[in-house]
mmCIF file of C-alpha atoms in Angstrom:
data_model
loop_
_atom_site.group_PDB
_atom_site.id
_atom_site.type_symbol
_atom_site.label_atom_id
_atom_site.label_comp_id
_atom_site.label_asym_id
_atom_site.label_seq_id
_atom_site.Cartn_x
_atom_site.Cartn_y
_atom_site.Cartn_z
ATOM 1 C CA SER A 71 -39.654 -52.525 -25.057
ATOM 2 C CA GLY A 72 -43.447 -50.497 -25.784
ATOM 3 C CA PHE A 73 -42.297 -50.693 -30.159
ATOM 4 C CA HIS A 74 -44.552 -53.160 -31.446
ATOM 5 C CA GLY A 75 -43.464 -54.127 -35.560
ATOM 6 C CA GLN A 76 -45.060 -50.146 -36.860
ATOM 7 C CA LYS A 77 -46.970 -49.466 -33.347
ATOM 8 C CA TYR A 78 -45.677 -47.587 -30.508
ATOM 9 C CA SER A 79 -47.639 -48.993 -27.217
ATOM 10 C CA LYS A 80 -48.180 -46.022 -24.314
ATOM 11 C CA GLY A 81 -46.655 -47.093 -22.051
ATOM 12 C CA VAL A 82 -44.016 -50.886 -20.902
ATOM 13 C CA VAL A 83 -44.193 -51.627 -17.185
ATOM 14 C CA ARG A 84 -47.470 -51.065 -15.038
ATOM 15 C CA GLY A 85 -47.944 -51.866 -11.217
ATOM 16 C CA ASP A 86 -51.407 -51.198 -10.195
ATOM 17 C CA SER A 87 -51.839 -51.582 -5.900
ATOM 18 C CA ILE A 88 -48.465 -53.703 -5.982
ATOM 19 C CA ASP A 89 -46.869 -54.578 -2.033
ATOM 20 C CA SER A 90 -42.949 -55.123 -1.773
ATOM 21 C CA THR A 91 -42.413 -58.665 -2.247
ATOM 22 C CA ALA A 92 -43.184 -57.385 -5.987
ATOM 23 C CA SER A 93 -39.669 -57.097 -7.661
ATOM 24 C CA LEU A 94 -38.103 -56.248 -11.296
ATOM 25 C CA ASP A 95 -34.954 -57.464 -11.354
ATOM 26 C CA GLY A 96 -32.374 -57.298 -14.834
ATOM 27 C CA PHE A 97 -34.457 -55.837 -17.413
ATOM 28 C CA TYR A 98 -34.215 -52.911 -20.456
ATOM 29 C CA VAL A 99 -37.265 -51.161 -20.296
ATOM 30 C CA THR A 100 -38.034 -48.716 -23.319
ATOM 31 C CA LYS A 101 -39.750 -47.179 -26.329
ATOM 32 C CA ALA A 102 -42.763 -46.254 -24.664
ATOM 33 C CA LYS A 103 -45.237 -43.607 -26.284
ATOM 34 C CA GLY A 104 -47.895 -42.582 -23.923
ATOM 35 C CA ASN A 105 -47.388 -38.317 -25.508
ATOM 36 C CA THR A 106 -51.064 -37.986 -25.183
ATOM 37 C CA PHE A 107 -52.881 -36.852 -23.075
ATOM 38 C CA ASN A 108 -52.758 -37.547 -19.249
ATOM 39 C CA VAL A 109 -50.874 -40.391 -19.976
ATOM 40 C CA GLN A 110 -47.666 -41.412 -16.635
ATOM 41 C CA GLY A 111 -44.553 -42.961 -16.579
ATOM 42 C CA GLY A 112 -43.714 -44.274 -19.768
ATOM 43 C CA GLY A 113 -41.637 -46.706 -19.473
ATOM 44 C CA ILE A 114 -43.440 -47.818 -15.731
ATOM 45 C CA PHE A 115 -46.577 -46.547 -14.078
ATOM 46 C CA LEU A 116 -46.924 -47.519 -10.294
ATOM 47 C CA THR A 117 -50.103 -46.556 -8.687
ATOM 48 C CA TYR A 118 -50.264 -47.482 -5.546
ATOM 49 C CA SER A 119 -47.499 -49.539 -5.391
ATOM 50 C CA ASN A 120 -44.488 -50.367 -3.364
ATOM 51 C CA PRO A 121 -42.265 -52.614 -5.388
ATOM 52 C CA HIS A 122 -38.397 -53.332 -5.599
ATOM 53 C CA LEU A 123 -37.337 -52.361 -9.175
ATOM 54 C CA ILE A 124 -33.292 -53.349 -9.095
ATOM 55 C CA ASN A 125 -30.934 -52.824 -11.933
ATOM 56 C CA LEU A 126 -33.066 -51.396 -14.552
ATOM 57 C CA VAL A 127 -32.259 -49.606 -17.488
ATOM 58 C CA ILE A 128 -35.055 -47.156 -18.557
ATOM 59 C CA HIS A 129 -34.343 -44.649 -21.525
ATOM 60 C CA ASN A 130 -35.871 -43.402 -24.692
ATOM 61 C CA ASN A 131 -39.488 -43.485 -23.389
ATOM 62 C CA GLU A 132 -41.843 -40.364 -23.064
ATOM 63 C CA ALA A 133 -44.779 -39.426 -21.564
ATOM 64 C CA TYR A 134 -47.155 -36.591 -20.705
ATOM 65 C CA ASN A 135 -45.515 -36.558 -17.489
ATOM 66 C CA GLY A 136 -43.112 -39.264 -16.058
ATOM 67 C CA GLY A 137 -41.016 -40.049 -19.323
ATOM 68 C CA GLY A 138 -38.866 -42.797 -17.730
ATOM 69 C CA VAL A 139 -40.628 -43.618 -14.528
ATOM 70 C CA GLY A 140 -43.970 -42.261 -13.161
ATOM 71 C CA MET A 141 -46.021 -42.651 -9.748
ATOM 72 C CA LEU A 142 -48.507 -41.580 -8.300
ATOM 73 C CA PHE A 143 -49.833 -42.800 -4.707
ATOM 74 C CA SER A 144 -46.334 -45.449 -4.514
ATOM 75 C CA ARG A 145 -42.872 -46.322 -2.202
ATOM 76 C CA PRO A 146 -41.072 -47.829 -4.394
ATOM 77 C CA VAL A 147 -37.131 -48.869 -4.156
ATOM 78 C CA MET A 148 -35.076 -48.472 -6.433
ATOM 79 C CA ILE A 149 -31.155 -49.764 -6.877
ATOM 80 C CA ASN A 150 -28.706 -49.904 -9.168
ATOM 81 C CA LEU A 151 -31.150 -47.810 -11.985
ATOM 82 C CA SER A 152 -30.375 -45.713 -15.522
ATOM 83 C CA ILE A 153 -33.125 -43.453 -16.142
ATOM 84 C CA HIS A 154 -31.268 -41.818 -19.578
ATOM 85 C CA ASN A 155 -33.493 -40.060 -22.662
ATOM 86 C CA ASN A 156 -36.606 -40.068 -22.411
ATOM 87 C CA ARG A 157 -39.138 -37.030 -22.322
ATOM 88 C CA ALA A 158 -41.434 -35.709 -20.865
ATOM 89 C CA VAL A 159 -43.222 -34.135 -24.035
ATOM 90 C CA SER A 160 -46.964 -32.568 -22.959
ATOM 91 C CA ASN A 161 -47.385 -28.350 -23.425
ATOM 92 C CA SER A 162 -49.999 -28.947 -20.899
ATOM 93 C CA GLY A 163 -48.298 -31.244 -18.608
ATOM 94 C CA GLY A 164 -44.484 -32.218 -19.214
ATOM 95 C CA LEU A 165 -43.133 -32.317 -15.550
ATOM 96 C CA GLY A 166 -40.402 -35.186 -14.690
ATOM 97 C CA GLY A 167 -38.585 -36.086 -17.598
ATOM 98 C CA GLY A 168 -36.634 -39.043 -15.846
ATOM 99 C CA ILE A 169 -38.977 -39.489 -13.062
ATOM 100 C CA TYR A 170 -42.900 -37.902 -11.465
ATOM 101 C CA ALA A 171 -43.579 -39.029 -8.421
ATOM 102 C CA GLU A 172 -47.298 -37.344 -7.300
ATOM 103 C CA ARG A 173 -47.895 -37.810 -3.416
ATOM 104 C CA SER A 174 -45.386 -40.746 -3.449
ATOM 105 C CA ASP A 175 -41.953 -41.544 -1.170
ATOM 106 C CA PRO A 176 -39.226 -43.368 -3.731
ATOM 107 C CA VAL A 177 -36.333 -44.209 -1.955
ATOM 108 C CA LEU A 178 -33.381 -44.647 -4.768
ATOM 109 C CA ILE A 179 -29.824 -45.924 -4.332
ATOM 110 C CA ASN A 180 -27.208 -45.927 -6.743
ATOM 111 C CA CYS A 181 -28.697 -44.653 -9.183
ATOM 112 C CA LEU A 182 -28.212 -42.268 -12.599
ATOM 113 C CA ILE A 183 -30.696 -39.857 -13.836
ATOM 114 C CA ALA A 184 -29.066 -38.366 -17.017
ATOM 115 C CA LYS A 185 -30.232 -36.377 -20.080
ATOM 116 C CA ASN A 186 -33.812 -36.548 -20.048
ATOM 117 C CA THR A 187 -36.444 -33.576 -20.931
ATOM 118 C CA SER A 188 -39.645 -32.447 -19.119
ATOM 119 C CA TYR A 189 -41.506 -29.962 -21.399
ATOM 120 C CA ASP A 190 -41.799 -27.801 -18.662
ATOM 121 C CA PHE A 191 -40.304 -28.375 -14.859
ATOM 122 C CA GLY A 192 -38.199 -30.899 -13.212
ATOM 123 C CA GLY A 193 -35.760 -32.641 -16.296
ATOM 124 C CA GLY A 194 -34.037 -35.121 -13.817
ATOM 125 C CA ILE A 195 -37.167 -35.812 -11.230
ATOM 126 C CA CYS A 196 -40.142 -33.280 -10.235
ATOM 127 C CA SER A 197 -41.683 -33.955 -6.997
ATOM 128 C CA PHE A 198 -45.033 -33.114 -6.150
ATOM 129 C CA VAL A 199 -45.857 -32.982 -2.724
ATOM 130 C CA SER A 200 -43.656 -36.048 -2.510
ATOM 131 C CA ARG A 201 -40.811 -37.411 0.183
ATOM 132 C CA PRO A 202 -37.922 -38.750 -2.056
ATOM 133 C CA GLN A 203 -35.078 -40.347 -0.312
ATOM 134 C CA LEU A 204 -31.979 -40.525 -2.959
ATOM 135 C CA ILE A 205 -29.187 -41.858 -2.070
ATOM 136 C CA ASN A 206 -25.692 -42.152 -3.539
ATOM 137 C CA VAL A 207 -28.090 -40.506 -6.769
ATOM 138 C CA THR A 208 -26.046 -38.266 -9.814
ATOM 139 C CA ILE A 209 -29.032 -36.293 -11.426
ATOM 140 C CA SER A 210 -26.842 -34.641 -14.489
ATOM 141 C CA GLY A 211 -27.138 -33.247 -17.716
ATOM 142 C CA ASN A 212 -31.027 -32.813 -17.633
ATOM 143 C CA VAL A 213 -33.530 -30.120 -19.466
ATOM 144 C CA ALA A 214 -36.398 -28.258 -18.221
ATOM 145 C CA GLY A 215 -38.052 -26.010 -20.803
ATOM 146 C CA ASP A 216 -36.425 -23.265 -21.998
ATOM 147 C CA LEU A 217 -36.258 -20.668 -18.838
ATOM 148 C CA PRO A 218 -33.945 -21.148 -15.887
ATOM 149 C CA HIS A 219 -36.588 -21.304 -13.162
ATOM 150 C CA LYS A 220 -37.723 -24.417 -15.302
ATOM 151 C CA THR A 221 -35.375 -26.904 -13.081
ATOM 152 C CA SER A 222 -33.212 -29.044 -15.086
ATOM 153 C CA GLY A 223 -32.464 -31.179 -11.584
ATOM 154 C CA ILE A 224 -35.070 -31.807 -8.919
ATOM 155 C CA MET A 225 -38.111 -29.824 -8.581
ATOM 156 C CA ASN A 226 -40.327 -29.751 -5.866
ATOM 157 C CA VAL A 227 -43.498 -29.028 -6.046
ATOM 158 C CA GLY A 228 -46.392 -27.810 -2.993
ATOM 159 C CA ALA A 229 -50.067 -27.766 -2.910
ATOM 160 C CA VAL A 230 -52.161 -25.457 -0.846
ATOM 161 C CA GLY A 231 -53.926 -27.433 1.844
ATOM 162 C CA GLN A 232 -51.370 -31.124 0.693
ATOM 163 C CA GLY A 233 -48.175 -30.946 1.834
ATOM 164 C CA ILE A 234 -44.479 -29.650 0.744
ATOM 165 C CA SER A 235 -42.532 -31.589 -1.039
ATOM 166 C CA SER A 236 -39.430 -32.454 0.913
ATOM 167 C CA PRO A 237 -36.795 -34.564 -0.711
ATOM 168 C CA LYS A 238 -33.613 -36.317 1.511
ATOM 169 C CA ILE A 239 -30.379 -36.065 -0.419
ATOM 170 C CA MET A 240 -27.367 -38.084 0.778
ATOM 171 C CA ASN A 241 -24.239 -38.540 -0.530
ATOM 172 C CA SER A 242 -25.374 -37.840 -4.384
ATOM 173 C CA ILE A 243 -24.041 -34.564 -7.110
ATOM 174 C CA VAL A 244 -27.325 -33.139 -8.372
ATOM 175 C CA GLU A 245 -26.170 -30.853 -11.467
ATOM 176 C CA GLY A 246 -28.371 -28.191 -13.490
ATOM 177 C CA GLY A 247 -30.620 -26.958 -11.056
#
């Protein structure tokens, strides 16, 4: 938990340069309040990391980007996760209420991404120059901004000269844009 008596931490789990032999299995990750400038991944934040995240419930977290999970240059394998009720809260960021992936290639298998909120784009997932793979994933009931083009399900963003986002979605349900 990111709640410690009367204070909230900005993040609960951080992984920097972790290889694929590391795993986090069977935890609740909750109550981070990383809602200050440029805090990413309230529940979990990965940089240059490739861990296995298994059987996790990631809920009720906040961050500038990636309320539930944020990643940069990472390739985690995420199996049986429930990512719900997280928020990306900044009015100058606010990307990816559930997951924010920047230049990352996460693999999600048997996951639920539901009821997350982003101030701006990608209520469920915001993928920036990334290639996520979604297998048996349900994305539902997420909210992004107040305009239809803000995309509440999955928002894929490219950058000139840096590449595009190209998700692979197999046997999944994506609701909400």
